[in-house]
């Protein structure tokens, strides 16, 4: 058998013409765009019909084209993430404002203006991949920095604390919040018995519960929420000096939320609401931005805080350690393939670079094991680092080899160290001072399975959060607890929750209990239960403005305004107001009775973007109803249009009506400006006269900038 090869070599030397011909066999230049092939490159002559015995006969097993196509399809899905299954991602960059060399030797944090590519994945936690975006839940906020020294993953959430203190309780927490195992309901919701049963028995969850029952858990947009690293990490500088560090992401557009009724409706009207919002914003060049904030604490000063930095149910109030803004992150590129990028991206809190290290937070320590482990089953083997989205931008080299789905072809004889056979010099590693050096922290002994007493206080920071909320935010928290607990079947569980809440604030507990058909909250009963710690450490502050979302600002950029029209709409004043909105960065969409065009009062054609029924008011931040007698009349007769404004009113959104447009507000008792008309927060009733138009536009912009008008009275009475 060796003979022919020798022949060929011999002939090639002699310049044989047959070999020369062989060399010319280049691949055909057909591209996959214009020619379908099998995975082996064989051209498929017909992609519509399988191979059959006659036109009406059975399909033949020999049809390798059909078999390959269907086999691949059968295996298209990979297991979804056990938590954070539903998400969306985007590419961008991080740019440093100031050198952090004083604190860390991490290369990407040294040079002012240095840009590092990033990939970010946002997610909900409890729901399956196909669940809705706007459910009440924590949002994952995971950032992969592709640095020159390796990938650094900051795998955080939009809430700065966590439910449990020790990794040991994480599987229990997740089991409790996921759909109940006997009937797999409810999907993507914490409003059920098992979740509240578990958390009511674990008072350490109380602080995070306050956040999850607040508006933080129903963000208006992923672009309008904060991110947090949650755990305390360490920065180590070139001299080996360490600082504790907490990470924050501050959104440039401010922090804003939906209202609960709206969130539930959007979950049905557009389950992809947050994904679409992020995708469209980036697509339209409205790149979302966050600033990276750091709280830095000298190792020796951590003790003085009054609570334990290693306890992930605690935050450091910004009033005690200010957040320093050190850079900005811009997301400017959508993915090209959701599966290859967003689904296959593998984050890991253990992906750190020299200069960034861990603390002994027992929740973080558990995470360090979990993330590689989960990728092994989710991505099918140990080579997921070779997937394009997970590959670093710096070269890497080691002797890990083979395994499922190996892409790299490692060449040569040597796959071990030390060795003398590899090309170049002898390979022997004797340690040294370069590369990643773990912080040489002294450890305590002996081994034990104990919780540190410094983790005992479960309520002081929950009370701090409560005290820091505006009165509207407090109302929303009470309503959220009431809603969730009203879905809990067992009264004893409801009772346990309110008994615990009495340790946060007695009034909060009383209010929550009111409609739940249970007894008054009993703080003593809570304190008598096992697992309860009646301990409060002292905090130097009672409230912290940074914990509220109410004063966040952020302008009206990318806010969506619906312009409700029908035939006969008067566009003179409308255009002036619309221009003011566009100048302020808002997005205006015309919503009419049908797609195509409507005729204006001056006989022109106005293009319609959406209809009242295919794009409801919950998709918008504000509504403009222009003047025009016949347009206003048609709108007032149309149930969908009337519902549109009533719903926007109920959700406390800004509404601006011009001239006859006020007809649409008549059921709310709002009429044309005059002595009888009561002022209603966030409702602007403008005249169409040229002198009033410019001012109206400015007032409208300012009112939308206040996000929602919570002081609007009696919205519960509005039937929408
Ligand atoms: Fe995670 N977490 N987690 N987690 N986590 C996962 O990893 C885990 C925790 C967070 O967009 C999983 O690849 C344990 C805290 C985000 O791909 C899994 C513990 C915080 C994402 C896992 C925690 C997070 C995950 C599931 C307690 C905020 C989504 C799929 C010890 C700081 C990342 C996967 C993405 C994903 C385990 C607690 C954030 C199973 C064991 C605290 C943002 O490995």
Short mmCIF file of C-alpha atoms in Angstrom, two decimals, residues 289-607:
data_model
loop_
_atom_site.label_atom_id
_atom_site.label_comp_id
_atom_site.label_asym_id
_atom_site.label_seq_id
_atom_site.Cartn_x
_atom_site.Cartn_y
_atom_site.Cartn_z
CA UNK A 289 -24.35 53.87 28.58
CA UNK A 290 -23.48 53.16 32.19
CA UNK A 291 -20.73 54.60 34.32
CA UNK A 292 -18.64 52.23 36.39
CA UNK A 293 -18.66 53.24 40.04
CA UNK A 294 -16.41 51.91 42.76
CA UNK A 295 -16.62 51.94 46.51
CA UNK A 296 -13.06 51.42 47.75
CA UNK A 297 -12.30 50.56 51.36
CA UNK A 298 -8.90 50.10 52.91
CA UNK A 299 -8.54 46.61 54.36
CA UNK A 300 -8.02 48.01 57.86
CA UNK A 301 -11.13 50.21 57.77
CA UNK A 302 -13.68 47.52 56.91
CA UNK A 303 -14.26 46.65 60.57
CA UNK A 304 -15.44 50.18 61.33
CA UNK A 305 -18.43 49.94 58.96
CA UNK A 306 -20.58 48.30 61.63
CA UNK A 307 -21.61 45.33 59.46
CA UNK A 308 -19.67 42.59 57.73
CA UNK A 309 -18.44 43.27 54.20
CA UNK A 310 -18.42 39.55 53.53
CA UNK A 311 -22.17 39.28 54.07
CA UNK A 312 -23.88 39.50 50.64
CA UNK A 313 -27.19 40.56 52.20
CA UNK A 314 -25.58 43.93 53.05
CA UNK A 315 -24.69 46.94 50.93
CA UNK A 316 -22.41 49.80 51.81
CA UNK A 317 -24.56 52.94 51.88
CA UNK A 318 -23.16 55.50 49.45
CA UNK A 319 -23.34 58.07 52.26
CA UNK A 320 -20.75 56.05 54.19
CA UNK A 321 -18.41 55.25 51.29
CA UNK A 322 -19.02 57.41 48.21
CA UNK A 323 -19.16 55.83 44.77
CA UNK A 324 -16.32 57.05 42.57
CA UNK A 325 -17.08 57.06 38.84
CA UNK A 326 -14.06 55.67 36.99
CA UNK A 327 -15.22 54.86 33.47
CA UNK A 328 -18.12 54.38 31.12
CA UNK A 329 -19.51 51.43 29.22
CA UNK A 330 -21.26 51.91 25.89
CA UNK A 331 -23.22 49.18 24.13
CA UNK A 332 -23.02 49.91 20.42
CA UNK A 333 -23.41 46.64 18.53
CA UNK A 334 -26.18 44.09 18.44
CA UNK A 335 -25.37 40.43 18.15
CA UNK A 336 -25.45 38.87 14.71
CA UNK A 337 -26.58 35.46 15.92
CA UNK A 338 -28.48 35.13 19.18
CA UNK A 339 -27.53 31.50 19.75
CA UNK A 340 -23.81 31.82 18.95
CA UNK A 341 -23.38 34.88 21.09
CA UNK A 342 -26.08 35.48 23.72
CA UNK A 343 -26.89 31.83 24.34
CA UNK A 344 -23.38 30.40 24.17
CA UNK A 345 -21.69 33.10 26.20
CA UNK A 346 -20.34 31.57 29.42
CA UNK A 347 -19.75 33.91 32.35
CA UNK A 348 -17.87 33.04 35.48
CA UNK A 349 -17.19 35.16 38.57
CA UNK A 350 -13.90 33.24 38.77
CA UNK A 351 -12.70 34.77 35.48
CA UNK A 352 -10.47 37.41 37.03
CA UNK A 353 -7.26 39.07 35.88
CA UNK A 354 -4.13 39.98 37.87
CA UNK A 355 -5.00 42.82 40.24
CA UNK A 356 -8.58 41.67 40.95
CA UNK A 357 -9.20 39.01 43.59
CA UNK A 358 -11.98 37.52 45.70
CA UNK A 359 -13.10 38.07 49.25
CA UNK A 360 -14.24 35.31 51.58
CA UNK A 361 -17.92 36.06 51.02
CA UNK A 362 -19.33 32.52 51.39
CA UNK A 363 -21.82 33.06 48.59
CA UNK A 364 -19.09 34.17 46.18
CA UNK A 365 -16.92 31.25 47.19
CA UNK A 366 -19.72 28.84 46.18
CA UNK A 367 -20.17 30.59 42.87
CA UNK A 368 -16.53 30.02 42.00
CA UNK A 369 -17.21 26.31 41.70
CA UNK A 370 -20.65 26.49 40.12
CA UNK A 371 -20.16 28.36 36.88
CA UNK A 372 -17.67 26.04 35.17
CA UNK A 373 -19.65 23.09 36.36
CA UNK A 374 -22.88 24.37 34.84
CA UNK A 375 -21.22 25.15 31.48
CA UNK A 376 -19.99 21.57 31.25
CA UNK A 377 -23.54 20.32 30.96
CA UNK A 378 -25.03 23.38 29.25
CA UNK A 379 -22.38 23.71 26.55
CA UNK A 380 -21.60 20.02 26.36
CA UNK A 381 -17.99 19.68 27.49
CA UNK A 382 -14.83 21.37 28.69
CA UNK A 383 -14.00 23.30 25.51
CA UNK A 384 -16.59 26.08 25.72
CA UNK A 385 -13.76 28.63 26.05
CA UNK A 386 -13.08 28.00 22.35
CA UNK A 387 -16.51 29.25 21.24
CA UNK A 388 -15.98 32.58 19.46
CA UNK A 389 -17.94 34.62 22.04
CA UNK A 390 -15.93 33.18 24.94
CA UNK A 391 -12.48 33.37 23.35
CA UNK A 392 -10.09 35.89 24.86
CA UNK A 393 -8.36 38.51 22.76
CA UNK A 394 -4.98 37.60 24.25
CA UNK A 395 -3.09 34.45 23.25
CA UNK A 396 -3.35 31.49 25.58
CA UNK A 397 -1.29 28.36 25.95
CA UNK A 398 -1.51 25.31 28.16
CA UNK A 399 -1.47 21.54 27.94
CA UNK A 400 -5.18 20.93 28.42
CA UNK A 401 -6.16 18.72 25.52
CA UNK A 402 -8.96 17.02 23.63
CA UNK A 403 -12.49 16.47 24.96
CA UNK A 404 -15.90 17.02 23.41
CA UNK A 405 -16.09 19.62 20.63
CA UNK A 406 -12.37 20.46 20.62
CA UNK A 407 -11.77 23.04 17.88
CA UNK A 408 -8.08 23.75 18.21
CA UNK A 409 -5.66 21.39 16.47
CA UNK A 410 -2.82 21.21 18.99
CA UNK A 411 0.31 20.22 17.12
CA UNK A 412 3.48 18.43 18.09
CA UNK A 413 4.70 15.74 20.41
CA UNK A 414 4.51 17.59 23.73
CA UNK A 415 1.37 17.87 25.88
CA UNK A 416 2.93 17.99 29.35
CA UNK A 417 5.15 20.19 31.50
CA UNK A 418 8.03 20.09 32.39
CA UNK A 419 9.56 18.91 29.15
CA UNK A 420 12.64 19.29 27.01
CA UNK A 421 11.06 18.23 23.73
CA UNK A 422 8.93 21.27 22.91
CA UNK A 423 10.30 23.69 20.34
CA UNK A 424 12.30 26.52 21.84
CA UNK A 425 13.60 26.22 25.34
CA UNK A 426 12.95 23.66 28.04
CA UNK A 427 9.50 24.11 29.59
CA UNK A 428 9.65 24.23 33.34
CA UNK A 429 7.62 26.56 35.53
CA UNK A 430 9.09 27.42 38.91
CA UNK A 431 6.51 29.92 40.14
CA UNK A 432 7.58 33.57 40.15
CA UNK A 433 6.01 36.94 40.70
CA UNK A 434 4.33 37.50 37.32
CA UNK A 435 0.86 36.45 36.24
CA UNK A 436 -2.02 36.02 38.63
CA UNK A 437 -0.91 36.06 42.23
CA UNK A 438 -3.53 35.27 44.86
CA UNK A 439 -3.70 37.76 47.69
CA UNK A 440 -1.80 36.17 50.60
CA UNK A 441 -4.55 36.61 53.14
CA UNK A 442 -4.05 35.13 56.61
CA UNK A 443 -6.77 32.58 57.35
CA UNK A 444 -8.55 31.72 60.55
CA UNK A 445 -8.76 28.21 61.86
CA UNK A 446 -10.18 25.73 62.80
CA UNK A 447 -12.51 24.42 60.09
CA UNK A 448 -16.18 24.71 61.00
CA UNK A 449 -19.69 24.84 59.57
CA UNK A 450 -20.72 27.94 61.46
CA UNK A 451 -22.23 31.25 60.37
CA UNK A 452 -20.24 34.20 61.67
CA UNK A 453 -22.14 36.19 64.35
CA UNK A 454 -21.25 39.28 62.27
CA UNK A 455 -23.87 38.00 59.77
CA UNK A 456 -26.66 37.96 62.37
CA UNK A 457 -28.43 41.27 61.72
CA UNK A 458 -31.14 40.68 59.10
CA UNK A 459 -33.24 43.79 59.49
CA UNK A 460 -31.28 47.04 59.93
CA UNK A 461 -30.55 47.43 56.23
CA UNK A 462 -34.08 46.35 55.25
CA UNK A 463 -35.35 49.21 57.43
CA UNK A 464 -32.78 51.56 55.88
CA UNK A 465 -34.13 50.69 52.43
CA UNK A 466 -37.73 51.22 53.55
CA UNK A 467 -36.91 54.57 55.17
CA UNK A 468 -35.16 55.73 52.00
CA UNK A 469 -38.19 55.31 49.73
CA UNK A 470 -40.54 58.10 48.66
CA UNK A 471 -44.17 57.75 49.70
CA UNK A 472 -45.15 56.54 46.19
CA UNK A 473 -42.37 53.95 46.29
CA UNK A 474 -43.56 52.80 49.70
CA UNK A 475 -47.09 52.40 48.34
CA UNK A 476 -45.73 50.27 45.50
CA UNK A 477 -43.80 48.04 47.92
CA UNK A 478 -46.90 47.51 50.07
CA UNK A 479 -48.99 46.71 46.98
CA UNK A 480 -46.36 44.27 45.71
CA UNK A 481 -46.26 42.36 49.01
CA UNK A 482 -50.07 42.30 49.04
CA UNK A 483 -50.26 41.00 45.48
CA UNK A 484 -47.66 38.28 45.99
CA UNK A 485 -49.03 37.12 49.32
CA UNK A 486 -52.60 37.15 48.04
CA UNK A 487 -51.51 34.35 45.68
CA UNK A 488 -50.20 32.28 48.59
CA UNK A 489 -52.74 29.61 49.49
CA UNK A 490 -51.67 28.87 53.05
CA UNK A 491 -52.59 31.63 55.55
CA UNK A 492 -49.82 30.49 57.94
CA UNK A 493 -47.19 31.41 55.34
CA UNK A 494 -48.75 34.86 54.80
CA UNK A 495 -48.74 35.34 58.54
CA UNK A 496 -45.07 34.41 58.91
CA UNK A 497 -44.11 36.96 56.27
CA UNK A 498 -45.92 39.86 57.91
CA UNK A 499 -44.61 38.83 61.34
CA UNK A 500 -41.09 39.12 59.92
CA UNK A 501 -41.93 42.44 58.25
CA UNK A 502 -42.89 43.86 61.64
CA UNK A 503 -39.15 43.86 62.34
CA UNK A 504 -38.55 46.04 59.28
CA UNK A 505 -41.29 48.55 60.01
CA UNK A 506 -44.52 47.97 61.98
CA UNK A 507 -46.59 50.21 59.69
CA UNK A 508 -45.38 48.41 56.59
CA UNK A 509 -46.31 45.08 58.15
CA UNK A 510 -49.76 46.33 59.22
CA UNK A 511 -50.54 47.73 55.77
CA UNK A 512 -49.39 44.58 53.98
CA UNK A 513 -51.52 42.40 56.27
CA UNK A 514 -54.73 44.44 55.81
CA UNK A 515 -56.28 42.66 52.79
CA UNK A 516 -54.79 39.23 53.43
CA UNK A 517 -57.38 37.72 55.75
CA UNK A 518 -54.82 37.00 58.49
CA UNK A 519 -54.12 38.26 62.00
CA UNK A 520 -52.22 41.42 62.86
CA UNK A 521 -48.45 41.15 62.39
CA UNK A 522 -46.80 39.78 65.48
CA UNK A 523 -43.15 40.74 65.87
CA UNK A 524 -42.81 38.55 68.96
CA UNK A 525 -44.03 35.45 67.11
CA UNK A 526 -41.38 36.06 64.44
CA UNK A 527 -38.67 36.51 67.04
CA UNK A 528 -39.64 33.22 68.65
CA UNK A 529 -39.15 31.15 65.50
CA UNK A 530 -36.06 29.06 64.93
CA UNK A 531 -33.49 30.70 62.66
CA UNK A 532 -34.56 34.16 63.81
CA UNK A 533 -31.82 36.45 65.15
CA UNK A 534 -33.03 39.37 67.22
CA UNK A 535 -29.93 41.42 66.56
CA UNK A 536 -29.49 44.92 65.16
CA UNK A 537 -26.10 46.48 64.50
CA UNK A 538 -25.96 50.25 64.57
CA UNK A 539 -25.82 52.21 61.30
CA UNK A 540 -24.77 55.87 61.35
CA UNK A 541 -27.63 56.82 58.96
CA UNK A 542 -31.41 56.29 58.93
CA UNK A 543 -32.00 56.82 55.23
CA UNK A 544 -29.96 57.02 52.01
CA UNK A 545 -31.11 59.01 48.96
CA UNK A 546 -29.25 56.70 46.54
CA UNK A 547 -31.60 53.84 47.45
CA UNK A 548 -34.63 55.65 46.01
CA UNK A 549 -35.29 55.87 42.28
CA UNK A 550 -37.56 58.89 42.50
CA UNK A 551 -35.01 61.69 42.08
CA UNK A 552 -32.96 60.00 39.43
CA UNK A 553 -33.66 62.29 36.42
CA UNK A 554 -32.05 61.28 33.15
CA UNK A 555 -33.98 63.45 30.63
CA UNK A 556 -36.42 62.13 28.05
CA UNK A 557 -33.99 60.68 25.54
CA UNK A 558 -35.44 57.61 23.75
CA UNK A 559 -38.74 57.96 25.66
CA UNK A 560 -41.64 56.96 23.43
CA UNK A 561 -44.56 59.28 22.77
CA UNK A 562 -47.76 58.13 21.04
CA UNK A 563 -49.52 60.71 18.88
CA UNK A 564 -53.15 59.59 18.73
CA UNK A 565 -54.83 60.63 15.49
CA UNK A 566 -57.82 60.00 13.25
CA UNK A 567 -59.02 61.55 9.98
CA UNK A 568 -59.26 65.35 10.15
CA UNK A 569 -56.40 65.79 12.62
CA UNK A 570 -55.04 69.32 12.80
CA UNK A 571 -51.24 69.13 12.52
CA UNK A 572 -50.14 72.76 12.96
CA UNK A 573 -49.70 72.74 16.75
CA UNK A 574 -48.95 69.02 16.72
CA UNK A 575 -45.83 69.54 14.61
CA UNK A 576 -44.44 72.25 16.92
CA UNK A 577 -44.94 70.07 20.01
CA UNK A 578 -43.56 67.05 18.15
CA UNK A 579 -40.45 69.02 17.21
CA UNK A 580 -39.85 69.92 20.86
CA UNK A 581 -40.04 66.22 21.74
CA UNK A 582 -37.67 65.22 18.94
CA UNK A 583 -35.22 67.97 19.90
CA UNK A 584 -35.17 66.54 23.43
CA UNK A 585 -34.36 63.08 22.05
CA UNK A 586 -37.80 61.45 22.38
CA UNK A 587 -39.22 59.06 19.79
CA UNK A 588 -42.66 59.94 18.38
CA UNK A 589 -44.99 57.42 16.73
CA UNK A 590 -48.29 58.17 15.07
CA UNK A 591 -51.05 55.82 16.23
CA UNK A 592 -54.19 55.78 14.11
CA UNK A 593 -57.32 53.76 13.27
CA UNK A 594 -55.55 51.80 10.50
CA UNK A 595 -52.14 51.49 8.87
CA UNK A 596 -51.28 53.63 5.84
CA UNK A 597 -52.32 57.28 6.00
CA UNK A 598 -55.00 59.52 7.50
CA UNK A 599 -56.11 62.81 5.94
CA UNK A 600 -55.35 65.92 7.95
CA UNK A 601 -57.70 68.91 8.33
CA UNK A 602 -55.72 70.68 5.61
CA UNK A 603 -56.17 67.76 3.20
CA UNK A 604 -52.65 66.36 3.50
CA UNK A 605 -51.69 62.77 4.20
CA UNK A 606 -50.21 61.81 7.56
CA UNK A 607 -48.37 58.48 7.75
#
